[in-house]
């Protein structure tokens, strides 16, 4: 083996050893679309008023560097109450709030247009699915001591 080949081999071995000292890039480093918060117990008395129903919501965050089409994606609870996104793109780094009650949709807020509560005040599970049914994210809670869950 020549001196040149030995130096190359030593440099490669040192580089590999150095690489082992640094952690791999996490799988989610590129970002994701995920459930970020469930406000499951709206403030005040549960009287089914529009403001009370809209006090119950789920937030979905896009932490990627590009817009993601949510058309046909479904947000569902454990009792199978479903909200299906219409034609909609969630911008890069943006959050959309999906409120239970009635209102006018905007780019930041969507309404399920329901007249009854979706999220149980003590325990439930939110699931976000793509159009084909594959699960994107889930978030569960089991507490009546607080009103919301950071996912």
GROMACS .gro file of C-alpha atoms in nm:
model
  151
    1UNK     CA    1   0.000   0.000   0.000
    2UNK     CA    2   0.137   0.338  -0.095
    3UNK     CA    3   0.167   0.630   0.146
    4UNK     CA    4  -0.100   0.813  -0.056
    5UNK     CA    5  -0.349   0.525  -0.019
    6UNK     CA    6  -0.275   0.502   0.353
    7UNK     CA    7  -0.345   0.875   0.397
    8UNK     CA    8  -0.676   0.846   0.209
    9UNK     CA    9  -0.777   0.547   0.422
   10UNK     CA   10  -0.688   0.731   0.742
   11UNK     CA   11  -0.884   1.039   0.631
   12UNK     CA   12  -1.192   0.829   0.551
   13UNK     CA   13  -1.171   0.648   0.885
   14UNK     CA   14  -1.141   0.981   1.070
   15UNK     CA   15  -1.439   1.123   0.878
   16UNK     CA   16  -1.655   0.821   0.963
   17UNK     CA   17  -1.557   0.840   1.329
   18UNK     CA   18  -1.641   1.212   1.336
   19UNK     CA   19  -1.981   1.148   1.173
   20UNK     CA   20  -2.071   0.911   1.456
   21UNK     CA   21  -2.033   1.195   1.707
   22UNK     CA   22  -2.319   1.393   1.554
   23UNK     CA   23  -2.681   1.276   1.573
   24UNK     CA   24  -2.866   1.199   1.253
   25UNK     CA   25  -3.117   1.453   1.128
   26UNK     CA   26  -3.454   1.373   1.286
   27UNK     CA   27  -3.717   1.233   1.051
   28UNK     CA   28  -3.945   1.532   1.114
   29UNK     CA   29  -3.673   1.791   1.054
   30UNK     CA   30  -3.820   1.875   0.714
   31UNK     CA   31  -4.148   1.957   0.887
   32UNK     CA   32  -4.492   1.807   0.882
   33UNK     CA   33  -4.861   1.880   0.886
   34UNK     CA   34  -4.980   1.790   1.234
   35UNK     CA   35  -5.240   1.847   1.503
   36UNK     CA   36  -5.108   2.118   1.734
   37UNK     CA   37  -5.392   2.195   1.979
   38UNK     CA   38  -5.738   2.075   2.078
   39UNK     CA   39  -5.951   2.317   2.280
   40UNK     CA   40  -6.210   2.062   2.388
   41UNK     CA   41  -6.397   2.240   2.669
   42UNK     CA   42  -6.517   2.577   2.546
   43UNK     CA   43  -6.527   2.858   2.804
   44UNK     CA   44  -6.845   2.906   3.005
   45UNK     CA   45  -7.159   2.698   3.009
   46UNK     CA   46  -7.213   2.441   2.734
   47UNK     CA   47  -7.534   2.596   2.602
   48UNK     CA   48  -7.486   2.524   2.229
   49UNK     CA   49  -7.470   2.893   2.143
   50UNK     CA   50  -7.263   2.981   1.838
   51UNK     CA   51  -6.992   3.139   2.053
   52UNK     CA   52  -6.980   2.836   2.283
   53UNK     CA   53  -6.962   2.590   1.993
   54UNK     CA   54  -6.691   2.798   1.826
   55UNK     CA   55  -6.494   2.801   2.152
   56UNK     CA   56  -6.430   2.433   2.080
   57UNK     CA   57  -6.168   2.385   1.809
   58UNK     CA   58  -5.868   2.197   1.672
   59UNK     CA   59  -5.558   2.363   1.530
   60UNK     CA   60  -5.355   2.205   1.252
   61UNK     CA   61  -5.005   2.333   1.178
   62UNK     CA   62  -4.800   2.308   0.860
   63UNK     CA   63  -4.437   2.322   0.970
   64UNK     CA   64  -4.305   2.246   0.621
   65UNK     CA   65  -4.147   2.502   0.391
   66UNK     CA   66  -4.421   2.466   0.128
   67UNK     CA   67  -4.799   2.487   0.108
   68UNK     CA   68  -4.985   2.156   0.147
   69UNK     CA   69  -5.322   2.085  -0.012
   70UNK     CA   70  -5.565   1.952   0.250
   71UNK     CA   71  -5.846   1.899  -0.003
   72UNK     CA   72  -6.030   1.584   0.100
   73UNK     CA   73  -5.835   1.542   0.426
   74UNK     CA   74  -6.053   1.442   0.722
   75UNK     CA   75  -6.045   1.546   1.088
   76UNK     CA   76  -6.235   1.291   1.299
   77UNK     CA   77  -6.299   1.226   1.668
   78UNK     CA   78  -6.336   0.892   1.849
   79UNK     CA   79  -6.715   0.896   1.788
   80UNK     CA   80  -6.658   0.937   1.413
   81UNK     CA   81  -6.771   1.301   1.381
   82UNK     CA   82  -6.598   1.399   1.056
   83UNK     CA   83  -6.492   1.728   0.904
   84UNK     CA   84  -6.366   1.702   0.546
   85UNK     CA   85  -6.156   1.987   0.412
   86UNK     CA   86  -6.286   2.151   0.096
   87UNK     CA   87  -6.041   2.273  -0.167
   88UNK     CA   88  -5.784   2.434   0.062
   89UNK     CA   89  -5.407   2.480   0.083
   90UNK     CA   90  -5.244   2.533   0.422
   91UNK     CA   91  -4.954   2.768   0.364
   92UNK     CA   92  -4.596   2.702   0.471
   93UNK     CA   93  -4.555   2.765   0.843
   94UNK     CA   94  -4.928   2.844   0.883
   95UNK     CA   95  -5.193   2.713   1.121
   96UNK     CA   96  -5.561   2.657   1.046
   97UNK     CA   97  -5.824   2.650   1.322
   98UNK     CA   98  -6.120   2.416   1.269
   99UNK     CA   99  -6.408   2.538   1.487
  100UNK     CA  100  -6.708   2.321   1.571
  101UNK     CA  101  -6.984   2.578   1.519
  102UNK     CA  102  -7.111   2.800   1.242
  103UNK     CA  103  -6.922   3.079   1.069
  104UNK     CA  104  -6.769   3.203   0.746
  105UNK     CA  105  -6.456   3.016   0.640
  106UNK     CA  106  -6.133   3.213   0.596
  107UNK     CA  107  -5.780   3.106   0.511
  108UNK     CA  108  -5.703   3.076   0.886
  109UNK     CA  109  -6.036   2.943   1.018
  110UNK     CA  110  -6.271   2.671   0.897
  111UNK     CA  111  -6.611   2.591   1.048
  112UNK     CA  112  -6.772   2.248   1.079
  113UNK     CA  113  -7.117   2.414   1.080
  114UNK     CA  114  -7.244   2.192   1.361
  115UNK     CA  115  -7.509   2.274   1.618
  116UNK     CA  116  -7.376   2.026   1.875
  117UNK     CA  117  -7.038   1.969   2.040
  118UNK     CA  118  -6.785   1.728   1.891
  119UNK     CA  119  -6.503   1.704   2.145
  120UNK     CA  120  -6.581   1.538   2.478
  121UNK     CA  121  -6.491   1.747   2.784
  122UNK     CA  122  -6.297   1.467   2.952
  123UNK     CA  123  -6.144   1.229   2.696
  124UNK     CA  124  -6.132   1.194   2.319
  125UNK     CA  125  -5.897   1.136   2.027
  126UNK     CA  126  -5.847   1.353   1.720
  127UNK     CA  127  -5.722   1.190   1.402
  128UNK     CA  128  -5.612   1.369   1.085
  129UNK     CA  129  -5.625   1.155   0.770
  130UNK     CA  130  -5.526   1.212   0.410
  131UNK     CA  131  -5.777   1.171   0.128
  132UNK     CA  132  -5.694   0.802   0.083
  133UNK     CA  133  -5.747   0.731   0.454
  134UNK     CA  134  -5.386   0.710   0.574
  135UNK     CA  135  -5.335   0.862   0.919
  136UNK     CA  136  -5.125   1.179   0.927
  137UNK     CA  137  -5.143   1.245   1.302
  138UNK     CA  138  -5.341   1.168   1.618
  139UNK     CA  139  -5.377   1.349   1.949
  140UNK     CA  140  -5.557   1.210   2.255
  141UNK     CA  141  -5.650   1.361   2.588
  142UNK     CA  142  -5.790   1.221   2.910
  143UNK     CA  143  -5.846   1.501   3.158
  144UNK     CA  144  -6.128   1.723   3.276
  145UNK     CA  145  -5.888   1.935   3.484
  146UNK     CA  146  -5.784   2.148   3.187
  147UNK     CA  147  -5.974   2.277   2.883
  148UNK     CA  148  -5.724   2.206   2.605
  149UNK     CA  149  -5.443   1.980   2.495
  150UNK     CA  150  -5.122   2.086   2.321
  151UNK     CA  151  -5.044   1.800   2.085
   0.00000   0.00000   0.00000
